CSV table of C-alpha atoms and ligand atoms in Angstrom, one decimal:
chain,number,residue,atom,x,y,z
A,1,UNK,CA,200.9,113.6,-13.7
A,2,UNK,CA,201.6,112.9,-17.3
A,3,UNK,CA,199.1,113.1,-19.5
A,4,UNK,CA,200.6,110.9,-21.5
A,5,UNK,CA,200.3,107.7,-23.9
A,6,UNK,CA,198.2,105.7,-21.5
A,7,UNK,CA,196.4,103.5,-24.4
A,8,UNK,CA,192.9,102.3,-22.5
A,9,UNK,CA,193.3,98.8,-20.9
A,10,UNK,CA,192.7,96.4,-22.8
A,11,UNK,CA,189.4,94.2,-22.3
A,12,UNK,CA,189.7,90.9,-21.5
A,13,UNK,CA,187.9,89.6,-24.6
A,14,UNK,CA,188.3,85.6,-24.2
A,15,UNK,CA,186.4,83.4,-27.3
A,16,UNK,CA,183.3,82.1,-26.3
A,17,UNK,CA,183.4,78.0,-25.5
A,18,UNK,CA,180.4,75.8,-26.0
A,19,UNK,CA,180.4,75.4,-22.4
A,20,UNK,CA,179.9,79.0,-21.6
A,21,UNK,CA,176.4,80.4,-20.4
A,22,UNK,CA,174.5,82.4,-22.6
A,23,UNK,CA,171.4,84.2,-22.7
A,24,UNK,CA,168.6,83.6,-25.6
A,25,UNK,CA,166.4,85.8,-25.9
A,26,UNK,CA,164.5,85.7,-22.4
A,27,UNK,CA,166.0,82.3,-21.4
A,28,UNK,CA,169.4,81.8,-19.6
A,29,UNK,CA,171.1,78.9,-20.5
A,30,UNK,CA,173.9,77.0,-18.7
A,31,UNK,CA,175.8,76.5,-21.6
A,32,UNK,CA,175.8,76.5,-25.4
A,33,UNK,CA,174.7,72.7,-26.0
A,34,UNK,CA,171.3,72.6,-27.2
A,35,UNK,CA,169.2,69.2,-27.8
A,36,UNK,CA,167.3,69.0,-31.0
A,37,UNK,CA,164.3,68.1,-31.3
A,38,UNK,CA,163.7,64.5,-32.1
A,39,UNK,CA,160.5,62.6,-32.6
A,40,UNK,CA,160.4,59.4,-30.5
A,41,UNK,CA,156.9,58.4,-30.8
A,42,UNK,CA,155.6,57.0,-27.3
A,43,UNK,CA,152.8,59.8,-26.9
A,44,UNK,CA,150.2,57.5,-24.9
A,45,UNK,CA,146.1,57.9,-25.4
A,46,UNK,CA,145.0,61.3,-26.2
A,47,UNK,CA,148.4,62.3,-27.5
A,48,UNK,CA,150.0,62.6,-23.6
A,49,UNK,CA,153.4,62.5,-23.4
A,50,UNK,CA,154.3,59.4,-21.0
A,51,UNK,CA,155.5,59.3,-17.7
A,52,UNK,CA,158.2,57.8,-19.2
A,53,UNK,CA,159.0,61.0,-21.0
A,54,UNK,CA,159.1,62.7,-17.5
A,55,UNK,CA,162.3,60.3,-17.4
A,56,UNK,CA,163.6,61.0,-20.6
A,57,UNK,CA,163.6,65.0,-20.8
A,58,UNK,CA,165.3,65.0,-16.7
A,59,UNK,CA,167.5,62.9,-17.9
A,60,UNK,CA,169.0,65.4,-20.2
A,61,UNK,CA,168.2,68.4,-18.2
A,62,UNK,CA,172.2,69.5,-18.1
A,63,UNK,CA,172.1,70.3,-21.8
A,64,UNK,CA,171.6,74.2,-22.0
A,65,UNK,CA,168.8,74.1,-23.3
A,66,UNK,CA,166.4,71.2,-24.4
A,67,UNK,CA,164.1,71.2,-27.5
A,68,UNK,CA,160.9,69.1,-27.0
A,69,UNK,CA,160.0,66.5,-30.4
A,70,UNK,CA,157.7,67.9,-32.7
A,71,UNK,CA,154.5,68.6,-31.2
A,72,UNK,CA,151.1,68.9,-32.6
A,73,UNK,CA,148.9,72.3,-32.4
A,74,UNK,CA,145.5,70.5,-33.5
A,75,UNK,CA,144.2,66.8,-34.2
A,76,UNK,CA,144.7,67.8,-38.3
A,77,UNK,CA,148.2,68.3,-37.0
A,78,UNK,CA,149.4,65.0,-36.9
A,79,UNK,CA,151.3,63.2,-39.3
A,80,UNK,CA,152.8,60.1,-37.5
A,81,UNK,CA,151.8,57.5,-34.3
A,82,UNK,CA,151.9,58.8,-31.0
A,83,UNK,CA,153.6,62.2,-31.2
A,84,UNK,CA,152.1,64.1,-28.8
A,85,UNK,CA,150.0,67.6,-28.7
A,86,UNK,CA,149.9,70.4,-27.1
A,87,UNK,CA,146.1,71.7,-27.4
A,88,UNK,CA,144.6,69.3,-24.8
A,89,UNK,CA,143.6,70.2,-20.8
A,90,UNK,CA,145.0,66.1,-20.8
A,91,UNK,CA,148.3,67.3,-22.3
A,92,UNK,CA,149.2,70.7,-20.8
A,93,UNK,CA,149.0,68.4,-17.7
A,94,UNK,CA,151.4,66.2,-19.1
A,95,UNK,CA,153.8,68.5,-20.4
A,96,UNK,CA,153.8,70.1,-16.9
A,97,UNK,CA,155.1,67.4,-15.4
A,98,UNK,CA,158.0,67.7,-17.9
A,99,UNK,CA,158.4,71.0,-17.7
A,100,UNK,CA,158.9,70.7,-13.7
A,101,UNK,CA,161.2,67.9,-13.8
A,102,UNK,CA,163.5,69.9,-16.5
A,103,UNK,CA,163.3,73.1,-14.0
A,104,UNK,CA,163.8,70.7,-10.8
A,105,UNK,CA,167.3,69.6,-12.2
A,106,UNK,CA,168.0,73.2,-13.3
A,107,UNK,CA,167.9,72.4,-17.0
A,108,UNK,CA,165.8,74.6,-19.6
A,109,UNK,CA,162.6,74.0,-22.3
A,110,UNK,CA,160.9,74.9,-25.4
A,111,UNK,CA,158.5,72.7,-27.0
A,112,UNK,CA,158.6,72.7,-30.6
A,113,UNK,CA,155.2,73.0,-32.2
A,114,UNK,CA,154.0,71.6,-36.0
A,115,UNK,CA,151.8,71.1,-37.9
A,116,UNK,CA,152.9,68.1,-40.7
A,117,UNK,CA,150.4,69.6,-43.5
A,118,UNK,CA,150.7,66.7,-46.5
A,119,UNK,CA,152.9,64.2,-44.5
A,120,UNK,CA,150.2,62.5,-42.5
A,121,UNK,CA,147.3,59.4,-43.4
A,122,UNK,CA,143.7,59.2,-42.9
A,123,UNK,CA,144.3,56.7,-40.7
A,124,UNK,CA,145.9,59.4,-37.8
A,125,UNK,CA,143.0,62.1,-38.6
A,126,UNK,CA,139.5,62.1,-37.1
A,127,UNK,CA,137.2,60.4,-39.4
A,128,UNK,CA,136.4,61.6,-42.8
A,129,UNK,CA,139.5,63.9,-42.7
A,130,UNK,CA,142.2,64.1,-45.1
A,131,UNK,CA,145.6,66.0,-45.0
A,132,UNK,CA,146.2,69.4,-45.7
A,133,UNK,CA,148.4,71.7,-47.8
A,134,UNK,CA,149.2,74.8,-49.8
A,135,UNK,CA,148.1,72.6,-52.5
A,136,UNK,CA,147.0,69.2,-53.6
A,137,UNK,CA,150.1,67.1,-54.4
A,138,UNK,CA,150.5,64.4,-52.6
A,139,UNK,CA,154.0,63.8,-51.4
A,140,UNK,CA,156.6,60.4,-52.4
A,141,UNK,CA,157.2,59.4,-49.0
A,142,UNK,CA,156.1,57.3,-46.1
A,143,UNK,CA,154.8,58.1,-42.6
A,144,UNK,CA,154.5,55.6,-39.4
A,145,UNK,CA,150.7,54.5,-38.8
A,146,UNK,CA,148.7,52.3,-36.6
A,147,UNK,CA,148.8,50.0,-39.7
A,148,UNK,CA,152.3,50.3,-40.2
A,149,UNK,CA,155.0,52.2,-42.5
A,150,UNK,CA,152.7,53.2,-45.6
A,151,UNK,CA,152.5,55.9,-48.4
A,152,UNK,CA,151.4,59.4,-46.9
A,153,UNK,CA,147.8,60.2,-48.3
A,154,UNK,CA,146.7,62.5,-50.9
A,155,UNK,CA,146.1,66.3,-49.8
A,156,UNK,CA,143.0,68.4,-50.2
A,157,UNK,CA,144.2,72.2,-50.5
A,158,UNK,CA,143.6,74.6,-48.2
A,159,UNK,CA,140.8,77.2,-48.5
A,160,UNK,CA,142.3,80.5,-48.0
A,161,UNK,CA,139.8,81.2,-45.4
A,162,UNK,CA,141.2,78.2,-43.5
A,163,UNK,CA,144.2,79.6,-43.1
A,164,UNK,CA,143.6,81.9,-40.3
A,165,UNK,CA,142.0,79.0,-38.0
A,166,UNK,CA,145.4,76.9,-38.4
A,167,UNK,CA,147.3,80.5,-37.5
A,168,UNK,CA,145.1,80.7,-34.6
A,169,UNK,CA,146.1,76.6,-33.9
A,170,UNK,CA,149.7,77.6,-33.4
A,171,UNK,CA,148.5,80.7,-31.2
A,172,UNK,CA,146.7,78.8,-28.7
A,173,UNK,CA,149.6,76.3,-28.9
A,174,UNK,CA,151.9,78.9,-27.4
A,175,UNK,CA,149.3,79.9,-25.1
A,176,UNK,CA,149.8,76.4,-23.4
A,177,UNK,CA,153.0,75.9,-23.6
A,178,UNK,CA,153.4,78.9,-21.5
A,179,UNK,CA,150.5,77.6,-19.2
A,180,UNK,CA,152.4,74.1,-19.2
A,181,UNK,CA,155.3,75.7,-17.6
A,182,UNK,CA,157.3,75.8,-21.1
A,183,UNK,CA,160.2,78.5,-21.2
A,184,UNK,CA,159.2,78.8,-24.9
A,185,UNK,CA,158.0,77.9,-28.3
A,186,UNK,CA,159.9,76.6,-31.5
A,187,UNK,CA,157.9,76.7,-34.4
A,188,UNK,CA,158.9,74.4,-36.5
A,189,UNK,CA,159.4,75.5,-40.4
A,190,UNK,CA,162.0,72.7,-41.7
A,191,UNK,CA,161.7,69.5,-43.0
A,192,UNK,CA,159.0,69.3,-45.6
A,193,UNK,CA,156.2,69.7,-43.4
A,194,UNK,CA,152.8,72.6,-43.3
A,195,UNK,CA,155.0,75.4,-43.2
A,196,UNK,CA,158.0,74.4,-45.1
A,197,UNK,CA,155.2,73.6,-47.6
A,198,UNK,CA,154.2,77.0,-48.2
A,199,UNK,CA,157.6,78.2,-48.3
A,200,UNK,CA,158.9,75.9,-51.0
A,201,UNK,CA,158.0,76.0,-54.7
A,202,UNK,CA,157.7,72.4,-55.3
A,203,UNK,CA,154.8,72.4,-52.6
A,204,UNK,CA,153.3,75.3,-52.9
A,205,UNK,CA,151.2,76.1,-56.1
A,206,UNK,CA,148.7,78.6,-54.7
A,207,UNK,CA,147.8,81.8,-56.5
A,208,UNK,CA,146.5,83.9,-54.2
A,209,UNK,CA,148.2,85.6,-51.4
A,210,UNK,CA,149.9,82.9,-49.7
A,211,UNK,CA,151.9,81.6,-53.0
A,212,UNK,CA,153.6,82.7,-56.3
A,213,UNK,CA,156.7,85.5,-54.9
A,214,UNK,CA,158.5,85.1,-52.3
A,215,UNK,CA,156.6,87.3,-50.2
A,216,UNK,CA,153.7,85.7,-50.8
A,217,UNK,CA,155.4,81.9,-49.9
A,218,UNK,CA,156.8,83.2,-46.8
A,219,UNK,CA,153.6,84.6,-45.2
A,220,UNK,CA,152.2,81.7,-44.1
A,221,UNK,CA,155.5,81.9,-41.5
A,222,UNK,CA,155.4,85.1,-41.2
A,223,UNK,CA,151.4,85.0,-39.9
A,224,UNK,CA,152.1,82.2,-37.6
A,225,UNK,CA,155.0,83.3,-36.2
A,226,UNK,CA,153.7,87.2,-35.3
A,227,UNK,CA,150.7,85.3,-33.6
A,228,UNK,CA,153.0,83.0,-31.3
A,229,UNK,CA,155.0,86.2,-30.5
A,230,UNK,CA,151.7,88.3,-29.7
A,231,UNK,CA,150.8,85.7,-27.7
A,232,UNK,CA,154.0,84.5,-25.6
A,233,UNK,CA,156.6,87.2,-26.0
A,234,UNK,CA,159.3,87.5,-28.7
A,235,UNK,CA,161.8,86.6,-26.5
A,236,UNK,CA,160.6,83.3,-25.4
A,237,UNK,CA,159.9,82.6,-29.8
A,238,UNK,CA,162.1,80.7,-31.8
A,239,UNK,CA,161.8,79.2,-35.1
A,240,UNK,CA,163.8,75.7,-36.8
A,241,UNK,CA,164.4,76.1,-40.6
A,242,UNK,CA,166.3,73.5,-43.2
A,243,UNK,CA,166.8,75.7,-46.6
A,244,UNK,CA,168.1,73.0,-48.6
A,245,UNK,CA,166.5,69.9,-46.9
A,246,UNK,CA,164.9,67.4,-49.3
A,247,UNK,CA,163.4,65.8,-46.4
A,248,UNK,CA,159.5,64.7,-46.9
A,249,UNK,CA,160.0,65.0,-50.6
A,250,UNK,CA,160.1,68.8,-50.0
A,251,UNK,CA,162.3,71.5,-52.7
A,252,UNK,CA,162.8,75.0,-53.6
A,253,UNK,CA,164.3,76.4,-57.2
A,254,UNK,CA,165.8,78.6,-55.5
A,255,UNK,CA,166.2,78.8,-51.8
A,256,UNK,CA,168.6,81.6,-51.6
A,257,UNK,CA,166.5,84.5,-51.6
A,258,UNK,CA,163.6,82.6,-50.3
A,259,UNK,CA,165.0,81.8,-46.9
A,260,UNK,CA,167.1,84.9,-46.3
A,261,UNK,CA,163.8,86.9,-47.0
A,262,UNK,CA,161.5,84.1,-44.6
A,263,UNK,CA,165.1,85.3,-42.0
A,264,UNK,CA,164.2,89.3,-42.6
A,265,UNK,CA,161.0,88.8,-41.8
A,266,UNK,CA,161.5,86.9,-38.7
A,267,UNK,CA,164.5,89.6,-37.4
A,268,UNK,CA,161.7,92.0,-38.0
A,269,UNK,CA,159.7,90.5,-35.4
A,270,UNK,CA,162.5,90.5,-33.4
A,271,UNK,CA,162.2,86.9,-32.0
A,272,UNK,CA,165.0,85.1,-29.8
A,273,UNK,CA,166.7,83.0,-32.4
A,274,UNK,CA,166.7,81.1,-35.9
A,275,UNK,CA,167.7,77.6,-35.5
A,276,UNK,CA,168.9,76.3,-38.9
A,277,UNK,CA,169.4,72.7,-40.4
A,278,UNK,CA,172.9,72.8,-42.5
A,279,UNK,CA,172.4,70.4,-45.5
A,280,UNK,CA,169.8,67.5,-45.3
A,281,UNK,CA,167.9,66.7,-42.1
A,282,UNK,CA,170.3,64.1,-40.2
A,283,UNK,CA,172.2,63.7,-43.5
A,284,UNK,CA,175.1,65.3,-45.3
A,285,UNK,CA,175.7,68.3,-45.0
A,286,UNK,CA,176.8,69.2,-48.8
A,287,UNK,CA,173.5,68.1,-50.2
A,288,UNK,CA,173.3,71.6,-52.2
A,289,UNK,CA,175.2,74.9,-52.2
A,290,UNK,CA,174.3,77.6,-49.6
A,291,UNK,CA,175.3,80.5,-48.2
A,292,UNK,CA,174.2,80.2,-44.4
A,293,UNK,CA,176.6,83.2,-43.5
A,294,UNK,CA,174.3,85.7,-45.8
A,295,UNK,CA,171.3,84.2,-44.1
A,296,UNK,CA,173.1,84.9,-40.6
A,297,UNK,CA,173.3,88.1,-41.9
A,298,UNK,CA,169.8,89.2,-42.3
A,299,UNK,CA,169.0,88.6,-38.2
A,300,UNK,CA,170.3,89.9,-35.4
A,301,UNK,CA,169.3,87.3,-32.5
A,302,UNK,CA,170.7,84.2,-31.5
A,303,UNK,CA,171.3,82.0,-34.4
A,304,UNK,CA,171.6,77.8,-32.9
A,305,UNK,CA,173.1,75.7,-35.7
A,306,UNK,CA,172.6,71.5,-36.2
A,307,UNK,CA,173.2,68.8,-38.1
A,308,UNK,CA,176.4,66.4,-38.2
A,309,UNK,CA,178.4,68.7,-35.6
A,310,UNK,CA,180.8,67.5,-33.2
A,311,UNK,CA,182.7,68.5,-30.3
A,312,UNK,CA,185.2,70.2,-32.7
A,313,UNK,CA,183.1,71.5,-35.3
A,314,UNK,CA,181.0,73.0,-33.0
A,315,UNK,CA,183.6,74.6,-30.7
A,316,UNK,CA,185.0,76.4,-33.8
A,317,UNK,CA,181.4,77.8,-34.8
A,318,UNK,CA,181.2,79.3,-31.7
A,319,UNK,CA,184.5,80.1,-31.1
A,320,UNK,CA,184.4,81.9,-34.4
A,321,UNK,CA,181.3,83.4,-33.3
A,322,UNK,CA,179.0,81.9,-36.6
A,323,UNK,CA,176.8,80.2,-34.1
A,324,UNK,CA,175.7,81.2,-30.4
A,325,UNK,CA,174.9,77.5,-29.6
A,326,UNK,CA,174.8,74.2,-31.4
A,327,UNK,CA,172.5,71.6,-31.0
A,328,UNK,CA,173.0,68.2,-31.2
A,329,UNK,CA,170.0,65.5,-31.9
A,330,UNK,CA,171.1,61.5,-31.9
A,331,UNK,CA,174.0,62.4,-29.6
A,332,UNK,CA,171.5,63.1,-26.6
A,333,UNK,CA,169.0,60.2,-27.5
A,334,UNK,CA,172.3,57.8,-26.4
A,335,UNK,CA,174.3,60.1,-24.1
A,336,UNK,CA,172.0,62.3,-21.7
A,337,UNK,CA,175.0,63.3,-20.1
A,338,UNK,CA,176.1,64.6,-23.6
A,339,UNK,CA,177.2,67.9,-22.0
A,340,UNK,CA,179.6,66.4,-19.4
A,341,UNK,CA,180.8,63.6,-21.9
A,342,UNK,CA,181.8,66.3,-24.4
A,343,UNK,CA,183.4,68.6,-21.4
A,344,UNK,CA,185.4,65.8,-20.5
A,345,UNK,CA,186.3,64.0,-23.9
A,346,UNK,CA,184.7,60.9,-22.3
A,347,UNK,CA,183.4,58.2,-24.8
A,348,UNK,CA,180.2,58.8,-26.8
A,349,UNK,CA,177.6,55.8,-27.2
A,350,UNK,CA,176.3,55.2,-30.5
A,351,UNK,CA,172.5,55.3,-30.4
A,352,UNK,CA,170.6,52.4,-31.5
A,353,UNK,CA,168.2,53.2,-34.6
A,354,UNK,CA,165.6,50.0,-33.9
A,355,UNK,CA,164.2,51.9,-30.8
A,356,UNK,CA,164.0,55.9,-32.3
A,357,UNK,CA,160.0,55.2,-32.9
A,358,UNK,CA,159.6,51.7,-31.4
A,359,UNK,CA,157.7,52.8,-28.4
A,360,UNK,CA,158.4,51.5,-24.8
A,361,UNK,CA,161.3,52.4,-21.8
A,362,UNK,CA,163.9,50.5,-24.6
A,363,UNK,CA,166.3,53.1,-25.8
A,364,UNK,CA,164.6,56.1,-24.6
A,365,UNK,CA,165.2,56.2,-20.8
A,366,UNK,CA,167.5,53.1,-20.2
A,367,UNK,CA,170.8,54.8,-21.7
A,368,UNK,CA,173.2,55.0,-18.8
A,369,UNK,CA,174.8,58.7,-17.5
A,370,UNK,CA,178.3,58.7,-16.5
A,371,UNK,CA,178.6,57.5,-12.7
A,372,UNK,CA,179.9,59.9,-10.1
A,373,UNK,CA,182.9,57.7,-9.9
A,374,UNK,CA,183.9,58.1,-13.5
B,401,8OZ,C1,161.8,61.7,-37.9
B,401,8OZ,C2,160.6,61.0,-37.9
B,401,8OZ,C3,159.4,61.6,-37.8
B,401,8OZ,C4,159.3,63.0,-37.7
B,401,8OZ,C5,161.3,66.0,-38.5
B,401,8OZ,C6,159.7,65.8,-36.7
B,401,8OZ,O1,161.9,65.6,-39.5
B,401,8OZ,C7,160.5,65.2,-37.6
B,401,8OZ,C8,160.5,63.7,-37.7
B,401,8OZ,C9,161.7,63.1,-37.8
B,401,8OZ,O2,161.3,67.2,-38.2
């Protein structure tokens, strides 16, 4: 036999597709398509999701992986009408019956978990309560109450010896999310609200430890997160973060180095992925300059992107491997079928923006799937 020449065979290396599998951390998805979180508002008495949201989440139980709406860790947690929470005996039960109904159709779930800080009203907080934040500046934006759209209320600032009870908030969030049959935890950093708050030096005027340098801003994130991946698992931990967002009145001077640093510090807890807003929440995407490939760089788990992507845009991000998976938020509230209407290039139905918050069956579990026949 000739030793000769023979060059090793060459590996079948084929470009991922959005429509491959892949594994997150500890969860195994069905393909890359993830759906965003999206706040829809129809939490019934005691902050319990609805039957109705049974419905909703089965209904979309073929993306690869779904992202619950923002949910509350505490009663201070809530910023808007009838989003629900997670820290309730009444709850867990009714994000169980979610959670089954996701597993039953073979789909997959995280439940994102907030806390809205400044962006909330005394009218949503048990009495005598007012909103907190890193600091007392009230925000120039609105919030959805029981007395309608109005101004969000002045915040009080935190006490620094506050801070570990809201840490331990999150904590027991995770705790039962796991116990609610959840197959994770988002926390949710983006969009202007308690956490973005310290992050962001528009927000965040403390000088003690939890303000001034960028270590300092991102601790706050970095505290909460280490305590959801104590308590669930680093692997089942993700975390949703929008750099250059000016959602909820929220900005940095310069985001940069303050997000690739809050990035570092999550890679060194070594959690399942990053999930990162490009541009302004539901917006453009060019709002400011940023380099989201130098924050990819700093973390080596999955990194989901969002915002404005389509079937295209998104096959070329994973394709060219700068995302793992792509999630996609008003798409899903209109198609639930998103993942077999992208597959096949059938039409996509525009969602209707009158019934995002509106409460009621309307636009939330009455969009049509594809039939069988089509
Ligand atoms: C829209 C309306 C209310 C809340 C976010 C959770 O921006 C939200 C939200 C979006 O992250």
């Amino acid at each position: 036999m000739s030793s000769s020449a023979a060059s090793p065979a060459p590996v079948a290396t084929q470009a991922p597709s959005l429509f491959d599998p892949v594994r997150i951390g500890a969860i195994d998805m069905a393909n890359r398509i993830v759906m965003a979180p999206l706040t829809r508002s129809r939490a019934e008495a005691g902050l319990v999701p609805s039957p109705l949201a049974v419905d909703y989440y089965g209904q979309r139980a073929s993306a690869g992986l779904i992202i619950t709406e923002a949910t509350q860790v505490s009663w201070l947690a809530q910023g808007y009408i009838s989003t629900p929470g997670l820290f309730t005996t009444e709850q867990i039960e009714g994000w169980k019956k979610v959670t089954d109904e996701v597993h039953r159709r073979g789909g997959r779930i995280v439940v994102q978990l907030w806390h809205v800080g400044r962006i909330s009203h005394t009218s949503l907080l048990p009495p005598g309560e007012v909103p907190v934040a890193p600091s007392a500046i009230r925000a120039d934006t609105k919030t959805f109450t029981p007395e309608g759209f109005v101004d969000v209320s002045e915040p009080r600032a935190l006490g620094i010896e506050e801070i570990p009870g809201i840490v331990e908030d999150f904590r027991k969030a995770a705790r039962n999310a796991i116990d609610a049959g959840f197959d994770g935890v988002e926390v949710h950093a983006a969009n202007g609200y308690l956490i973005d708050q310290f992050l962001r030096d528009k927000t965040n005027h403390r000088s003690d430890a939890y303000g001034g340098s960028i270590e300092n801003r991102t601790r706050f994130l970095h505290e909460v997160v280490q305590a959801v991946v104590q308590e669930i698992g680093a692997d089942r931990t993700g975390v949703r973060i929008a750099p250059v967002t000016p959602s909820n009145d929220i900005a940095d001077s310069n985001p940069q180095p303050l997000f690739e640093r809050a990035v570092e510090r999550l890679d060194a807890l070594n959690i399942a992925y990053v999930h990162v807003v490009e541009g302004a929440t539901g917006g453009p995407r060019d709002v400011q300059p940023f380099d989201y490939e130098a924050l990819r760089s700093r973390f080596r788990g999955a990194w989901i992107v969002n915002n404005g992507y389509d079937l295209e845009m998104a096959q070329a991000a994973v394709r060219e491997g700068r995302a793992d998976a792509v999630a996609f938020g008003r798409l899903f509230i209109s198609n639930p079928d998103l993942v077999r209407r992208l597959r096949e290039g059938a039409p996509l139905v525009e969602p209707d923006r009158d019934t995002f918050y509106s409460g009621g069956a309307k636009g939330y579990v009455d969009y049509p799937a594809l039939a069988d026949t089509d």
